[in-house]
mmCIF file of C-alpha atoms in Angstrom:
data_model
loop_
_atom_site.group_PDB
_atom_site.id
_atom_site.type_symbol
_atom_site.label_atom_id
_atom_site.label_comp_id
_atom_site.label_asym_id
_atom_site.label_seq_id
_atom_site.Cartn_x
_atom_site.Cartn_y
_atom_site.Cartn_z
ATOM 1 C CA MET A 16 -77.119 272.210 292.848
ATOM 2 C CA ALA A 17 -78.241 272.247 289.203
ATOM 3 C CA PHE A 18 -74.730 272.899 287.853
ATOM 4 C CA ARG A 19 -71.599 270.738 287.905
ATOM 5 C CA GLU A 20 -68.219 271.912 286.645
ATOM 6 C CA VAL A 21 -67.049 269.426 283.981
ATOM 7 C CA ASN A 22 -63.753 271.250 283.558
ATOM 8 C CA SER A 23 -62.554 274.829 283.896
ATOM 9 C CA LYS A 24 -64.576 275.994 280.870
ATOM 10 C CA VAL A 25 -67.667 273.781 280.762
ATOM 11 C CA VAL A 26 -70.541 273.227 283.199
ATOM 12 C CA GLU A 27 -73.220 270.547 283.104
ATOM 13 C CA ALA A 28 -76.751 271.539 284.078
ATOM 14 C CA THR A 29 -79.403 269.066 285.167
ATOM 15 C CA VAL A 30 -82.825 270.014 283.822
ATOM 16 C CA VAL A 31 -85.885 268.539 285.528
ATOM 17 C CA PRO A 32 -89.565 268.888 284.585
ATOM 18 C CA GLY A 33 -91.302 271.881 286.113
ATOM 19 C CA GLN A 34 -88.082 273.796 286.753
ATOM 20 C CA ARG A 35 -86.431 276.122 284.275
ATOM 21 C CA LEU A 36 -82.955 277.529 283.842
ATOM 22 C CA PHE A 37 -81.739 280.652 282.112
ATOM 23 C CA SER A 38 -78.553 280.686 280.064
ATOM 24 C CA GLN A 39 -76.743 283.052 277.782
ATOM 25 C CA ARG A 40 -78.176 282.636 274.308
ATOM 26 C CA GLY A 41 -76.089 280.296 272.144
ATOM 27 C CA ALA A 42 -74.113 278.895 275.096
ATOM 28 C CA MET A 43 -75.392 275.306 274.726
ATOM 29 C CA LEU A 44 -72.575 272.954 273.680
ATOM 30 C CA ALA A 45 -74.389 269.581 273.839
ATOM 31 C CA TYR A 46 -77.316 267.977 275.610
ATOM 32 C CA LYS A 47 -79.052 264.690 276.410
ATOM 33 C CA GLY A 48 -82.768 264.089 276.880
ATOM 34 C CA GLU A 49 -85.861 266.087 275.940
ATOM 35 C CA VAL A 50 -84.747 269.675 276.402
ATOM 36 C CA SER A 51 -86.055 272.856 274.775
ATOM 37 C CA PHE A 52 -84.245 276.180 274.297
ATOM 38 C CA THR A 53 -86.445 279.252 273.897
ATOM 39 C CA PRO A 54 -85.171 282.801 273.352
ATOM 40 C CA ASN A 55 -86.148 284.930 276.342
ATOM 41 C CA ILE A 56 -86.984 288.346 274.942
ATOM 42 C CA GLN A 57 -87.372 289.764 278.450
ATOM 43 C CA GLY A 58 -83.733 288.939 279.253
ATOM 44 C CA GLY A 59 -84.677 287.052 282.402
ATOM 45 C CA GLN A 60 -87.237 287.356 285.141
ATOM 46 C CA GLY A 61 -89.599 290.011 286.441
ATOM 47 C CA GLY A 62 -91.813 290.756 283.450
ATOM 48 C CA VAL A 63 -91.845 293.630 281.003
ATOM 49 C CA MET A 64 -91.023 296.391 283.514
ATOM 50 C CA SER A 65 -87.941 294.518 284.704
ATOM 51 C CA MET A 66 -86.911 294.030 281.083
ATOM 52 C CA ILE A 67 -87.205 297.766 280.453
ATOM 53 C CA GLY A 68 -85.219 298.499 283.614
ATOM 54 C CA ARG A 69 -82.406 296.155 282.582
ATOM 55 C CA ARG A 70 -82.197 297.709 279.133
ATOM 56 C CA LEU A 71 -82.135 301.243 280.502
ATOM 57 C CA ALA A 72 -79.411 300.192 282.946
ATOM 58 C CA ASN A 73 -77.425 298.472 280.176
ATOM 59 C CA GLU A 74 -77.687 295.233 282.184
ATOM 60 C CA ALA A 75 -79.630 293.316 279.543
ATOM 61 C CA THR A 76 -77.924 290.300 277.983
ATOM 62 C CA PRO A 77 -79.455 287.866 275.466
ATOM 63 C CA LEU A 78 -80.803 284.899 277.432
ATOM 64 C CA MET A 79 -82.705 281.746 276.620
ATOM 65 C CA THR A 80 -85.035 279.647 278.760
ATOM 66 C CA VAL A 81 -84.029 276.005 279.164
ATOM 67 C CA GLU A 82 -86.766 273.511 280.116
ATOM 68 C CA GLY A 83 -87.497 269.797 279.898
ATOM 69 C CA SER A 84 -85.744 266.723 281.208
ATOM 70 C CA GLY A 85 -82.074 265.923 280.696
ATOM 71 C CA THR A 86 -78.594 267.348 281.003
ATOM 72 C CA VAL A 87 -77.030 270.257 279.101
ATOM 73 C CA LEU A 88 -73.384 271.271 278.693
ATOM 74 C CA PHE A 89 -72.801 275.029 278.678
ATOM 75 C CA GLY A 90 -69.712 277.060 277.730
ATOM 76 C CA HIS A 91 -69.085 280.319 275.895
ATOM 77 C CA GLY A 92 -66.138 281.893 274.116
ATOM 78 C CA GLY A 93 -63.604 279.618 275.813
ATOM 79 C CA HIS A 94 -64.019 281.607 279.034
ATOM 80 C CA HIS A 95 -63.332 280.027 282.386
ATOM 81 C CA VAL A 96 -66.432 279.192 284.390
ATOM 82 C CA GLN A 97 -67.143 279.296 288.119
ATOM 83 C CA VAL A 98 -70.280 277.882 289.763
ATOM 84 C CA ILE A 99 -71.473 279.906 292.766
ATOM 85 C CA GLY A 100 -74.089 278.517 295.156
ATOM 86 C CA LEU A 101 -76.481 280.887 296.922
ATOM 87 C CA THR A 102 -78.288 280.036 300.156
ATOM 88 C CA GLY A 103 -80.683 282.943 300.465
ATOM 89 C CA ASP A 104 -78.230 285.793 299.980
ATOM 90 C CA THR A 105 -77.635 288.084 296.997
ATOM 91 C CA LEU A 106 -74.979 287.815 294.301
ATOM 92 C CA TYR A 107 -73.766 291.032 292.653
ATOM 93 C CA VAL A 108 -72.404 290.414 289.132
ATOM 94 C CA GLU A 109 -72.294 292.001 285.700
ATOM 95 C CA ALA A 110 -74.964 290.668 283.329
ATOM 96 C CA ASP A 111 -72.449 289.836 280.597
ATOM 97 C CA ARG A 112 -70.628 287.474 282.988
ATOM 98 C CA LEU A 113 -73.723 285.270 283.438
ATOM 99 C CA LEU A 114 -73.433 281.918 281.665
ATOM 100 C CA ALA A 115 -76.449 280.246 283.296
ATOM 101 C CA PHE A 116 -78.495 280.423 286.487
ATOM 102 C CA ASP A 117 -81.362 278.689 288.249
ATOM 103 C CA GLY A 118 -84.803 279.980 287.378
ATOM 104 C CA THR A 119 -85.640 279.963 291.107
ATOM 105 C CA LEU A 120 -83.360 282.949 291.693
ATOM 106 C CA GLN A 121 -84.874 286.431 291.802
ATOM 107 C CA GLN A 122 -83.197 288.670 289.240
ATOM 108 C CA GLY A 123 -82.832 292.414 289.727
ATOM 109 C CA THR A 124 -80.786 295.504 288.865
ATOM 110 C CA MET A 125 -79.022 297.743 291.394
ATOM 111 C CA PHE A 126 -77.814 301.329 291.020
ATOM 112 C CA LEU A 127 -74.206 301.482 292.268
ATOM 113 C CA GLY A 128 -74.791 304.959 293.616
ATOM 114 C CA SER A 129 -77.007 303.348 296.265
ATOM 115 C CA GLN A 130 -73.841 301.788 297.721
ATOM 116 C CA GLY A 131 -71.521 304.696 298.309
ATOM 117 C CA GLY A 132 -73.179 307.585 296.510
ATOM 118 C CA VAL A 133 -70.853 309.408 294.122
ATOM 119 C CA MET A 134 -67.936 307.131 295.066
ATOM 120 C CA GLY A 135 -70.143 304.161 294.235
ATOM 121 C CA MET A 136 -70.628 305.585 290.756
ATOM 122 C CA VAL A 137 -66.900 306.282 290.423
ATOM 123 C CA ARG A 138 -66.230 302.725 291.536
ATOM 124 C CA GLY A 139 -68.537 301.472 288.785
ATOM 125 C CA GLN A 140 -66.609 303.416 286.181
ATOM 126 C CA VAL A 141 -63.178 302.289 287.429
ATOM 127 C CA THR A 142 -64.202 298.618 287.619
ATOM 128 C CA GLY A 143 -65.897 298.753 284.240
ATOM 129 C CA GLN A 144 -69.270 297.914 285.803
ATOM 130 C CA GLY A 145 -70.911 301.155 284.730
ATOM 131 C CA LEU A 146 -73.606 302.693 286.922
ATOM 132 C CA PHE A 147 -75.662 299.533 287.421
ATOM 133 C CA THR A 148 -75.078 295.886 288.199
ATOM 134 C CA THR A 149 -77.207 292.733 288.175
ATOM 135 C CA THR A 150 -78.384 291.008 291.355
ATOM 136 C CA LEU A 151 -79.510 287.402 291.817
ATOM 137 C CA LYS A 152 -81.134 286.514 295.125
ATOM 138 C CA GLY A 153 -82.427 283.313 296.705
ATOM 139 C CA HIS A 154 -81.504 279.651 296.821
ATOM 140 C CA GLY A 155 -79.828 278.214 293.747
ATOM 141 C CA ALA A 156 -76.706 278.246 291.621
ATOM 142 C CA VAL A 157 -75.135 280.640 289.140
ATOM 143 C CA ALA A 158 -72.426 279.893 286.568
ATOM 144 C CA VAL A 159 -70.323 282.992 285.840
ATOM 145 C CA MET A 160 -67.602 283.548 283.229
ATOM 146 C CA ALA A 161 -64.157 285.072 283.686
ATOM 147 C CA HIS A 162 -60.713 285.320 282.170
ATOM 148 C CA GLY A 163 -58.014 282.941 283.391
ATOM 149 C CA GLY A 164 -59.907 281.123 286.114
ATOM 150 C CA VAL A 165 -61.600 282.353 289.282
ATOM 151 C CA PHE A 166 -60.669 282.036 292.930
ATOM 152 C CA GLU A 167 -62.862 282.752 295.946
ATOM 153 C CA ILE A 168 -61.662 284.890 298.845
ATOM 154 C CA PRO A 169 -63.701 284.762 302.077
ATOM 155 C CA ILE A 170 -64.525 288.139 303.609
ATOM 156 C CA THR A 171 -64.633 288.199 307.406
ATOM 157 C CA PRO A 172 -65.521 291.040 309.789
ATOM 158 C CA GLN A 173 -61.989 291.017 311.205
ATOM 159 C CA ARG A 174 -60.166 292.022 308.022
ATOM 160 C CA ALA A 175 -61.200 293.713 304.787
ATOM 161 C CA VAL A 176 -60.193 292.325 301.404
ATOM 162 C CA HIS A 177 -58.634 294.589 298.759
ATOM 163 C CA VAL A 178 -59.067 293.632 295.102
ATOM 164 C CA ASP A 179 -57.789 295.052 291.844
ATOM 165 C CA PRO A 180 -60.966 296.557 290.311
ATOM 166 C CA GLN A 181 -60.146 295.073 286.905
ATOM 167 C CA ALA A 182 -59.876 291.551 288.399
ATOM 168 C CA TYR A 183 -63.145 291.773 290.359
ATOM 169 C CA VAL A 184 -65.841 289.337 289.143
ATOM 170 C CA ALA A 185 -68.633 289.199 291.737
ATOM 171 C CA HIS A 186 -69.412 289.083 295.441
ATOM 172 C CA HIS A 187 -72.137 287.914 297.768
ATOM 173 C CA GLY A 188 -73.051 288.145 301.413
ATOM 174 C CA ASP A 189 -73.415 291.047 303.821
ATOM 175 C CA VAL A 190 -70.609 292.985 302.200
ATOM 176 C CA ARG A 191 -69.873 296.692 301.972
ATOM 177 C CA ASN A 192 -67.541 297.873 299.270
ATOM 178 C CA LYS A 193 -65.842 301.093 298.404
ATOM 179 C CA LEU A 194 -63.114 302.348 296.122
ATOM 180 C CA SER A 195 -59.874 303.201 297.892
ATOM 181 C CA THR A 196 -56.969 305.078 296.352
ATOM 182 C CA ALA A 197 -53.253 305.178 297.008
ATOM 183 C CA LEU A 198 -52.238 307.868 294.574
ATOM 184 C CA GLY A 199 -48.778 309.283 295.086
ATOM 185 C CA TRP A 200 -46.455 311.585 293.243
ATOM 186 C CA ARG A 201 -44.966 308.635 291.351
ATOM 187 C CA ASP A 202 -48.415 307.964 289.849
ATOM 188 C CA MET A 203 -48.638 311.604 288.787
ATOM 189 C CA VAL A 204 -45.435 311.317 286.760
ATOM 190 C CA GLY A 205 -46.220 307.905 285.328
ATOM 191 C CA ARG A 206 -43.848 305.992 287.614
ATOM 192 C CA GLY A 207 -46.412 304.450 289.936
ATOM 193 C CA SER A 208 -46.912 300.785 290.791
ATOM 194 C CA GLY A 209 -50.046 300.521 288.658
ATOM 195 C CA GLU A 210 -52.067 299.714 291.800
ATOM 196 C CA ALA A 211 -53.401 303.191 292.533
ATOM 197 C CA PHE A 212 -57.014 302.001 292.897
ATOM 198 C CA GLN A 213 -58.312 299.084 294.938
ATOM 199 C CA LEU A 214 -61.782 297.808 295.681
ATOM 200 C CA GLU A 215 -62.128 297.374 299.446
ATOM 201 C CA LEU A 216 -64.716 294.826 300.601
ATOM 202 C CA SER A 217 -65.623 294.408 304.257
ATOM 203 C CA GLY A 218 -68.248 292.521 306.224
ATOM 204 C CA SER A 219 -69.107 288.854 305.858
ATOM 205 C CA GLY A 220 -69.284 286.957 302.578
ATOM 206 C CA SER A 221 -67.069 286.106 299.607
ATOM 207 C CA VAL A 222 -65.565 287.888 296.641
ATOM 208 C CA TYR A 223 -64.674 286.155 293.377
ATOM 209 C CA VAL A 224 -61.555 287.332 291.553
ATOM 210 C CA GLN A 225 -60.309 286.362 288.119
ATOM 211 C CA ALA A 226 -56.668 285.589 287.306
ATOM 212 C CA SER A 227 -56.523 288.392 284.777
ATOM 213 C CA GLU A 228 -57.123 292.126 284.513
ATOM 214 C CA GLU A 229 -58.871 291.705 281.167
ATOM 215 C CA LYS A 230 -62.595 292.357 280.750
ATOM 216 C CA LEU A 231 -64.804 289.830 278.975
#
């Protein structure tokens, strides 16, 4: 894995010749070796058309390409960092949560309406994801940012996992998700529990949840 967690807010990336990384622009804290940092005007992989798609979907975030030979320490805004390893599956995550990721991963954008139709779009609005989200697929590692630390919850076919939409960070695996509601009369009169909406994830994979309901 190219990334190693130094502490809860800093990751160290190993950069080797012939392999590139992408990181959020300005996230380099320190480095050793012969390493270059180049602004990536396309915002990642896939060429000009992918860049246009990300911008139209509001999933474009300023990135830089990191190449050379050495080690780099990354961190941003004092946010907590979680390294997620992928072994051929797809990670679903908001673009602004990406701190750094392997250049071997295939970057894409997904319309949330394709997972649940209208309810998928409603889910995007409730979770703050909007109508689109970023996907990273393949073998490699991703460092994502969150508020207050991140914990991983395995998702198994036997039992679905319910998550507060505001605490949701990312998920991967063969996972289906939908927005479930538990609205009652108490919610209507402002005396509810504050947990009227939950994100229900079922299937096989993992979901990453932050220890806060605050957006980045």
